[in-house]
Coordinates of C-alpha atoms in Angstrom, one line a residue:
M100 CA 189.7 97.1 62.9
S101 CA 193.4 97.0 63.7
S102 CA 195.9 99.2 61.8
K103 CA 197.6 96.0 60.6
V104 CA 194.5 94.6 59.0
L105 CA 193.6 98.0 57.5
F106 CA 197.1 98.3 56.0
E107 CA 196.9 94.8 54.5
Q108 CA 193.5 95.7 53.0
E109 CA 195.0 98.8 51.5
I110 CA 197.9 96.8 50.0
S111 CA 195.4 94.3 48.6
S112 CA 193.3 97.0 47.0
Y113 CA 196.4 98.7 45.4
T114 CA 197.6 95.3 44.1
K115 CA 194.3 94.7 42.4
K116 CA 194.4 98.1 40.8
T117 CA 197.9 97.5 39.6
E118 CA 197.0 94.2 38.1
A119 CA 194.0 95.8 36.4
A120 CA 196.4 98.5 35.1
K121 CA 198.7 95.9 33.6
T122 CA 195.8 94.2 31.8
F123 CA 194.6 97.6 30.7
I124 CA 198.0 98.4 29.2
N125 CA 198.1 95.1 27.3
I126 CA 194.8 95.8 25.8
I127 CA 195.8 99.3 24.8
S128 CA 198.9 98.0 23.0
R129 CA 197.0 95.2 21.3
L130 CA 194.3 97.6 20.0
W131 CA 196.8 100.1 18.8
Y132 CA 199.3 97.8 17.0
E133 CA 196.8 95.3 15.7
Q134 CA 193.8 97.5 14.8
A135 CA 195.1 101.1 14.9
I136 CA 192.7 102.0 17.6
E137 CA 194.1 104.5 20.0
L138 CA 192.6 104.7 23.5
V139 CA 192.9 107.9 25.6
L140 CA 191.6 108.9 29.0
F141 CA 190.0 112.3 28.9
R142 CA 192.4 113.1 26.1
N143 CA 195.4 112.0 28.0
Q144 CA 197.6 109.6 26.0
L145 CA 197.8 106.0 27.3
I146 CA 200.2 104.3 24.8
D147 CA 203.6 103.3 26.3
R148 CA 202.6 104.5 29.8
Q149 CA 203.5 102.8 33.1
N150 CA 201.1 101.4 35.7
S151 CA 201.6 104.2 38.1
H152 CA 200.9 106.8 35.4
I153 CA 197.7 105.0 34.4
L154 CA 196.5 104.9 38.0
N155 CA 197.4 108.6 38.6
L156 CA 195.4 109.6 35.5
H157 CA 192.3 107.8 36.9
H158 CA 192.7 109.6 40.2
E159 CA 192.8 112.9 38.3
A160 CA 189.8 111.9 36.2
A161 CA 187.7 111.1 39.3
V162 CA 188.2 114.7 40.4
F163 CA 187.9 116.3 37.0
A164 CA 184.7 114.4 35.9
E165 CA 183.1 114.5 39.3
N166 CA 182.4 110.8 38.9
N167 CA 184.1 107.9 40.6
I168 CA 185.7 106.5 37.5
S169 CA 188.1 103.7 38.4
I170 CA 190.7 101.6 36.5
F171 CA 188.1 98.8 36.6
D172 CA 185.6 100.8 34.7
S173 CA 188.1 101.7 32.0
L174 CA 189.3 98.1 31.8
A175 CA 185.7 96.9 31.3
V176 CA 185.2 99.3 28.5
A177 CA 188.6 98.6 26.9
D178 CA 188.1 94.8 27.1
T179 CA 184.7 95.0 25.4
L180 CA 186.1 97.2 22.7
Q181 CA 188.3 94.4 21.6
D182 CA 185.3 92.5 20.4
L183 CA 183.8 95.2 18.3
R184 CA 186.3 95.1 15.4
L185 CA 186.2 98.9 14.8
P186 CA 188.1 100.7 12.0
P187 CA 191.1 102.9 12.9
S188 CA 189.8 105.2 15.7
R189 CA 190.7 107.4 18.6
I190 CA 188.4 106.6 21.5
D191 CA 188.2 108.2 25.0
V192 CA 187.6 105.4 27.5
G193 CA 187.2 108.0 30.2
T194 CA 184.2 109.6 28.4
L195 CA 182.7 106.2 27.7
A196 CA 183.2 105.1 31.3
M197 CA 181.6 108.4 32.6
E198 CA 178.6 108.0 30.3
M199 CA 178.3 104.3 31.2
K200 CA 178.1 105.2 34.9
N201 CA 175.8 108.2 34.3
E202 CA 173.4 106.0 32.4
G203 CA 173.5 103.2 34.9
I204 CA 174.7 100.6 32.4
A205 CA 175.1 97.1 33.8
P206 CA 178.1 95.0 32.9
T207 CA 175.9 92.7 30.9
D208 CA 174.7 95.6 28.8
L209 CA 178.1 97.1 28.1
H210 CA 178.5 95.5 24.7
D211 CA 175.3 96.9 23.4
F212 CA 176.0 100.2 25.0
L213 CA 179.3 100.6 23.1
I214 CA 177.8 99.5 19.8
R215 CA 175.2 102.2 20.2
K216 CA 177.8 104.9 21.2
L217 CA 180.2 104.0 18.5
C218 CA 177.8 103.2 15.7
K219 CA 179.2 106.0 13.4
A220 CA 182.7 104.4 13.4
H221 CA 181.8 102.1 10.5
Q222 CA 180.6 105.1 8.4
T223 CA 184.0 106.6 8.2
K224 CA 185.9 106.5 4.9
E225 CA 188.9 104.3 4.5
I226 CA 192.2 106.2 5.2
T227 CA 195.0 106.4 2.6
P228 CA 198.3 106.9 4.6
R229 CA 200.4 110.0 3.7
D230 CA 204.1 110.6 3.6
V231 CA 205.5 113.4 5.8
I232 CA 208.7 115.4 5.4
L233 CA 210.0 117.5 8.3
Y234 CA 211.8 120.5 6.8
G235 CA 214.0 121.6 9.7
F236 CA 214.8 119.7 12.9
G237 CA 214.7 122.1 15.8
R238 CA 212.6 122.0 18.9
I239 CA 209.2 121.6 17.2
G240 CA 210.7 119.4 14.5
R241 CA 212.1 116.9 16.9
L242 CA 208.9 116.7 19.0
L243 CA 207.0 116.1 15.8
A244 CA 209.4 113.3 14.8
R245 CA 208.9 111.7 18.2
E246 CA 205.1 111.9 17.9
L247 CA 205.0 110.7 14.3
I248 CA 207.1 107.7 15.1
A249 CA 205.2 106.9 18.4
K250 CA 201.9 107.1 16.5
A251 CA 203.0 105.2 13.5
G252 CA 201.1 102.1 14.7
S253 CA 200.4 100.0 11.8
G254 CA 201.3 102.9 9.4
R255 CA 197.7 103.8 8.6
Q256 CA 197.9 107.6 9.0
L257 CA 201.1 109.7 8.7
R258 CA 204.4 108.2 7.8
L259 CA 207.6 110.2 8.6
R260 CA 209.8 109.5 5.6
A261 CA 212.5 112.3 5.5
I262 CA 214.0 115.1 7.5
V263 CA 215.7 118.0 5.7
T264 CA 218.5 120.0 7.3
R265 CA 221.0 122.6 5.9
D266 CA 224.2 121.0 7.1
Q267 CA 226.0 118.2 5.3
V268 CA 224.9 114.7 6.1
N269 CA 227.8 112.6 7.3
E270 CA 228.5 110.2 10.2
T271 CA 229.1 113.1 12.6
T272 CA 226.0 115.0 11.8
L273 CA 223.9 111.8 11.8
R274 CA 225.1 111.0 15.3
K275 CA 224.4 114.5 16.6
R276 CA 220.9 114.5 15.1
A277 CA 220.3 111.0 16.6
A278 CA 221.5 112.2 20.0
L279 CA 219.2 115.3 20.0
L280 CA 216.3 113.2 19.1
Q281 CA 217.1 110.5 21.7
H282 CA 217.7 112.9 24.6
D283 CA 215.9 116.1 25.5
S284 CA 216.6 118.2 28.5
I285 CA 213.0 119.3 28.9
H286 CA 210.9 116.4 27.7
G287 CA 213.2 113.5 28.7
D288 CA 214.5 110.6 26.7
F289 CA 212.7 109.3 23.7
E290 CA 211.1 106.0 24.7
G291 CA 212.3 104.1 21.6
T292 CA 215.4 103.3 19.6
V293 CA 217.4 105.7 17.4
E294 CA 220.2 104.3 15.2
I295 CA 222.2 105.7 12.4
D296 CA 222.4 104.2 8.9
I297 CA 225.5 105.8 7.3
T298 CA 225.1 104.0 4.0
N299 CA 221.6 105.3 3.4
K300 CA 222.2 108.6 5.2
A301 CA 219.3 107.9 7.5
L302 CA 218.1 107.5 11.0
V303 CA 216.4 104.3 11.9
I304 CA 213.8 105.2 14.5
N305 CA 212.0 102.3 16.1
G306 CA 213.0 100.2 13.1
L307 CA 211.6 102.8 10.6
T308 CA 214.0 104.3 8.1
V309 CA 213.9 108.1 8.0
Y310 CA 216.2 109.8 5.4
I311 CA 218.2 112.8 6.5
L312 CA 218.6 115.1 3.5
S313 CA 220.7 118.2 3.0
A314 CA 219.4 121.2 1.1
Q315 CA 220.0 124.9 0.9
A316 CA 216.7 125.6 -0.8
P317 CA 213.3 123.8 -0.8
E318 CA 213.2 123.2 -4.5
E319 CA 216.5 121.3 -4.6
I320 CA 215.3 117.9 -3.6
D321 CA 213.6 115.2 -5.7
Y322 CA 211.7 113.3 -3.0
T323 CA 210.5 110.6 -5.4
A324 CA 214.1 109.4 -5.6
Y325 CA 213.5 108.1 -2.0
Q326 CA 210.1 106.6 -3.0
I327 CA 208.3 109.5 -1.3
S328 CA 205.1 110.8 -3.0
N329 CA 202.1 113.0 -2.3
A330 CA 203.9 114.2 0.8
L331 CA 203.0 116.8 3.4
V332 CA 206.0 119.1 4.1
I333 CA 206.0 120.5 7.6
D334 CA 208.3 123.5 7.6
N335 CA 209.8 124.1 11.0
T336 CA 212.5 126.5 10.0
G337 CA 210.6 129.8 10.2
A338 CA 212.7 131.0 7.3
F339 CA 209.8 131.0 4.9
R340 CA 206.7 132.8 6.1
N341 CA 204.5 133.8 3.1
A342 CA 202.8 132.0 0.3
E343 CA 205.4 132.8 -2.4
E344 CA 208.3 131.5 -0.2
L345 CA 206.4 128.4 1.0
S346 CA 205.3 127.5 -2.5
R347 CA 208.9 126.7 -3.3
H348 CA 208.4 123.4 -1.4
L349 CA 205.8 122.4 -4.0
K350 CA 208.3 122.7 -6.8
S351 CA 210.0 119.6 -5.4
K352 CA 208.9 116.3 -6.9
G353 CA 206.9 114.2 -4.5
T354 CA 205.2 117.0 -2.5
A355 CA 201.6 118.0 -2.3
N356 CA 201.0 120.2 0.8
V357 CA 202.9 122.5 3.0
L358 CA 202.3 123.3 6.7
L359 CA 204.2 126.1 8.4
T360 CA 204.7 125.8 12.1
A361 CA 204.6 129.6 12.7
P362 CA 202.3 132.5 11.8
G363 CA 202.1 132.9 8.0
K364 CA 201.3 135.7 5.6
A365 CA 198.9 135.4 2.8
V366 CA 198.2 131.8 3.7
P367 CA 195.3 130.3 5.9
N368 CA 196.3 130.6 9.6
I369 CA 194.5 127.6 11.2
V370 CA 194.0 126.9 14.9
Y371 CA 192.8 123.3 14.9
G372 CA 189.5 123.0 16.7
I373 CA 188.5 126.5 15.7
N374 CA 188.6 127.2 12.0
Q375 CA 189.9 124.1 10.2
D376 CA 186.5 123.4 8.6
E377 CA 186.5 126.8 6.9
I378 CA 189.2 125.6 4.4
D379 CA 188.8 123.3 1.4
V380 CA 191.8 121.0 1.6
S381 CA 191.2 119.8 -1.9
K382 CA 191.9 123.3 -3.2
T383 CA 194.4 124.8 -0.8
A384 CA 198.0 123.5 -0.6
I385 CA 199.7 125.8 1.9
Y386 CA 198.7 126.4 5.5
S387 CA 200.0 127.9 8.7
A388 CA 199.5 126.4 12.2
A389 CA 199.7 129.9 13.7
S390 CA 201.8 130.4 16.8
C391 CA 201.8 128.5 20.1
T392 CA 200.3 131.5 21.9
T393 CA 197.5 131.9 19.4
N394 CA 196.7 128.2 19.7
A395 CA 196.6 128.6 23.5
I396 CA 194.3 131.5 23.7
A397 CA 192.0 131.0 20.7
P398 CA 190.0 128.0 22.2
V399 CA 189.2 129.9 25.4
L400 CA 188.4 133.2 23.6
H401 CA 186.1 131.2 21.3
I402 CA 184.1 130.0 24.2
I403 CA 183.9 133.5 25.9
E404 CA 183.0 135.2 22.7
N405 CA 180.2 132.7 21.9
K406 CA 178.8 132.5 25.4
L407 CA 179.4 136.0 26.9
G408 CA 180.5 138.2 24.1
I409 CA 183.8 140.1 24.2
I410 CA 183.8 143.9 24.1
K411 CA 187.6 144.3 24.4
G412 CA 190.5 142.8 26.2
H413 CA 194.3 142.5 26.7
I414 CA 196.4 139.4 26.5
E415 CA 199.6 139.3 28.5
T416 CA 201.8 136.3 27.8
I417 CA 204.4 135.1 30.3
H418 CA 206.5 133.1 27.9
A419 CA 209.4 130.7 28.3
Y420 CA 212.6 131.9 26.6
T421 CA 213.3 130.6 23.2
N422 CA 216.2 129.9 20.9
D423 CA 215.9 133.3 19.2
Q424 CA 217.1 135.0 22.4
N425 CA 220.8 135.3 23.4
L426 CA 222.3 133.0 26.0
V427 CA 224.5 135.9 27.2
D428 CA 224.2 139.6 26.5
N429 CA 224.9 140.3 22.8
M430 CA 223.6 142.2 19.8
H431 CA 220.1 141.2 18.6
K432 CA 217.8 142.6 15.9
K433 CA 215.0 142.9 18.4
F434 CA 215.0 145.3 21.3
R435 CA 215.7 143.7 24.8
R436 CA 216.0 140.2 23.3
G437 CA 219.8 140.6 23.3
R438 CA 220.0 140.3 27.0
A439 CA 220.7 137.0 28.6
A440 CA 217.6 134.9 28.4
A441 CA 218.2 132.7 31.5
L442 CA 218.9 135.7 33.7
N443 CA 216.2 138.3 32.8
M444 CA 212.5 138.9 32.4
V445 CA 212.3 140.5 28.9
I446 CA 209.4 142.5 27.7
T447 CA 208.8 141.9 24.0
E448 CA 206.0 142.0 21.5
T449 CA 203.6 139.3 20.4
G450 CA 201.2 139.4 17.6
A451 CA 198.9 136.9 19.2
G452 CA 196.2 139.4 20.1
S453 CA 195.7 140.5 16.4
A454 CA 196.6 137.0 15.0
V455 CA 193.7 135.3 16.8
A456 CA 191.3 137.3 14.7
K457 CA 192.4 135.3 11.7
A458 CA 190.8 132.3 13.4
I459 CA 188.0 134.2 15.1
P460 CA 187.1 137.2 12.8
S461 CA 184.6 138.7 15.3
L462 CA 187.6 139.6 17.6
A463 CA 189.2 141.8 15.0
G464 CA 190.4 145.1 16.6
K465 CA 189.2 144.1 20.1
L466 CA 192.4 142.8 21.6
T467 CA 195.8 144.1 22.5
S468 CA 198.7 141.9 23.5
N469 CA 202.2 141.9 24.8
A470 CA 204.7 139.4 26.1
I471 CA 207.3 138.9 28.8
R472 CA 210.0 136.3 28.2
V473 CA 211.0 134.7 31.5
P474 CA 213.9 132.5 32.7
V475 CA 212.2 129.1 32.2
P476 CA 213.0 126.8 29.2
N477 CA 209.4 125.7 28.6
G478 CA 205.9 126.2 29.9
S479 CA 204.1 129.5 29.3
L480 CA 201.1 131.4 30.7
A481 CA 198.6 133.7 28.9
I482 CA 196.6 136.1 31.1
L483 CA 193.3 137.0 29.4
H484 CA 191.8 140.2 30.8
L485 CA 188.4 140.6 29.1
E486 CA 185.4 142.9 29.2
T487 CA 182.2 140.9 28.4
R488 CA 178.8 142.0 27.2
Q489 CA 177.0 139.6 29.5
T490 CA 177.6 139.4 33.2
T491 CA 179.0 136.3 34.8
D492 CA 180.6 135.1 38.1
V493 CA 183.5 132.8 38.9
E494 CA 181.4 129.6 39.3
T495 CA 179.4 130.2 36.0
L496 CA 182.6 131.1 34.1
N497 CA 184.5 128.1 35.3
K498 CA 181.6 125.8 34.5
L499 CA 181.6 127.1 30.9
I500 CA 185.2 126.2 30.5
K501 CA 184.8 122.8 32.3
T502 CA 181.9 121.9 30.0
A503 CA 183.9 122.7 26.9
A504 CA 186.8 120.5 28.3
L505 CA 184.4 117.6 28.8
K506 CA 182.3 117.6 25.7
G507 CA 182.2 119.4 22.4
D508 CA 184.5 120.5 19.6
L509 CA 187.3 121.7 21.8
V510 CA 187.9 118.7 24.1
E511 CA 191.3 118.1 22.5
Q512 CA 192.3 121.7 23.0
I513 CA 191.2 122.6 26.5
K514 CA 192.2 121.1 29.8
Y515 CA 190.4 122.2 32.9
A516 CA 192.9 122.3 35.8
V517 CA 191.6 122.3 39.4
N518 CA 195.0 121.9 41.2
E519 CA 195.5 124.8 43.5
E520 CA 199.3 124.1 43.6
L521 CA 199.8 124.2 39.8
V522 CA 203.0 125.7 38.5
S523 CA 204.6 126.0 35.1
S524 CA 206.7 122.8 35.3
D525 CA 203.5 120.8 36.0
I526 CA 202.1 121.5 32.5
V527 CA 205.2 120.3 30.6
G528 CA 204.1 117.4 28.4
T529 CA 200.4 118.3 28.4
S530 CA 198.8 117.5 25.0
S531 CA 196.1 120.2 25.3
C532 CA 197.1 123.6 24.0
S533 CA 195.0 125.5 26.6
I534 CA 195.2 124.6 30.3
V535 CA 192.7 126.8 32.2
D536 CA 193.7 127.4 35.8
A537 CA 190.3 127.3 37.4
P538 CA 191.3 128.3 40.9
A539 CA 192.9 131.5 39.5
T540 CA 189.8 132.8 37.7
I541 CA 188.8 136.3 38.6
V542 CA 185.5 138.1 38.0
S543 CA 184.8 141.7 38.9
A544 CA 181.9 142.7 41.2
D545 CA 179.8 144.0 38.3
G546 CA 180.3 140.7 36.4
H547 CA 181.7 142.3 33.2
S548 CA 185.4 142.1 33.8
I549 CA 187.0 138.7 33.8
V550 CA 190.6 137.4 34.1
L551 CA 191.5 133.9 33.0
Y552 CA 194.9 132.3 33.4
V553 CA 195.7 129.9 30.6
W554 CA 198.8 127.7 30.8
Y555 CA 200.4 126.1 27.8
D556 CA 203.3 123.9 26.9
N557 CA 204.6 126.1 24.1
E558 CA 206.6 123.2 22.6
Y559 CA 204.7 119.9 23.2
G560 CA 201.2 121.3 23.4
Y561 CA 201.8 123.3 20.2
A562 CA 203.3 120.2 18.5
Q563 CA 200.1 118.3 19.2
Q564 CA 198.1 121.0 17.5
V565 CA 200.4 120.7 14.5
M566 CA 199.8 117.0 14.5
R567 CA 196.0 117.4 14.6
L568 CA 196.1 119.9 11.7
S569 CA 198.5 117.7 9.8
R570 CA 196.0 114.8 10.0
H571 CA 193.2 117.1 8.8
I572 CA 195.2 118.4 5.9
A573 CA 196.4 114.9 4.9
G574 CA 192.9 113.5 5.1
V575 CA 193.9 110.8 7.6
R576 CA 191.7 111.9 10.5
R577 CA 190.3 108.7 12.1
F578 CA 186.9 108.2 13.7
V579 CA 187.1 110.0 17.0
Y580 CA 184.9 109.5 20.1
Y581 CA 185.3 112.0 22.9

């Protein structure tokens, strides 16, 4: 075969894949906006993605799942899903395509196969949408705003209604807030529209009005004056950390629950995927989503503790610098954090080692931890050095993690990475809170000492965990098939 003929065949093949991706994207949008059914591919988001991104995800999936899953397989699944008239759901077409191929399902049997796999969807309770208030509008607050708006769909889950800041609301501050939401130096531009409404003191985001309110104290605002009721307040300020302080939010008319996006004292610290089912949301009003580091290490530690048993360990976090550090050398209440963040590696403390025991009680007293802030703006790494009761080896240990990333209760939390060239910038924008670097795994000769490298996007990955916990607290968790 001549090189010219081969080249033309390759062009033809890629064109067919691109056309399939276009059709796939149209179906994804139709299912989301008309039926509130969100399709993902091995937990990777597909809404508002381009053809090349869709095809690249399929290439990665073929390696990850060790199964030749193509865009044509996903398209066949998605196309058939349109006819099932499912209730609001989140469905992994990658998992379904993998199971379809593993079971040898013929195209003519795909409809019956999907009915069998998704039979529990119609058993889910009808969802009552909940209002959301973002109290604070910093790094996490703006990412949550983007996600809440992007996932608004037909408005059947969480509805962002208001954002509370401490500064006065006027044309200047509205424009600044709009610009910060629209443009982000790390995560890129918001793929939507952000306009200001001076008359109503609001931002209009993708056509949805979100009031910008000013308050010096949580109890100052009557949210019902803005037709907001039974709302979940997500506190991103970090100013209020205990039950007494956070309960001030509940004194405001129109609020029902409070979620702190930081470790909390005397309130349930929840790592979604680990211990959310241990709380009674009908009796508890205030929660903490713990820290980004705790959310990163808890899923992996949970697997190791359950499968191998942990005797003791040390967690070292290589963490991106944060806004609480100084841009240039200056006074700081913490030791070392006063030195210029973008110029120094800074040793500092982290409570993640002890905090993880709030989610996994059997680890109490077993772990020490420390942190090094490094000159990158986002993307962090936790190094887990653990001594285990049972022996293992690299292949067995990696298989444990990979299995958990493919199927089970932690598929949203854990991503199994096989890229031997992976670096911190590669994981920015990853929705999983734990990205296990499989090629870096180390096991000692005696099989009892293991080292795992767990990457995490300390902004976006954590914001996704906050979103998952928010849906759980608000009682708007849809049917999910992973």
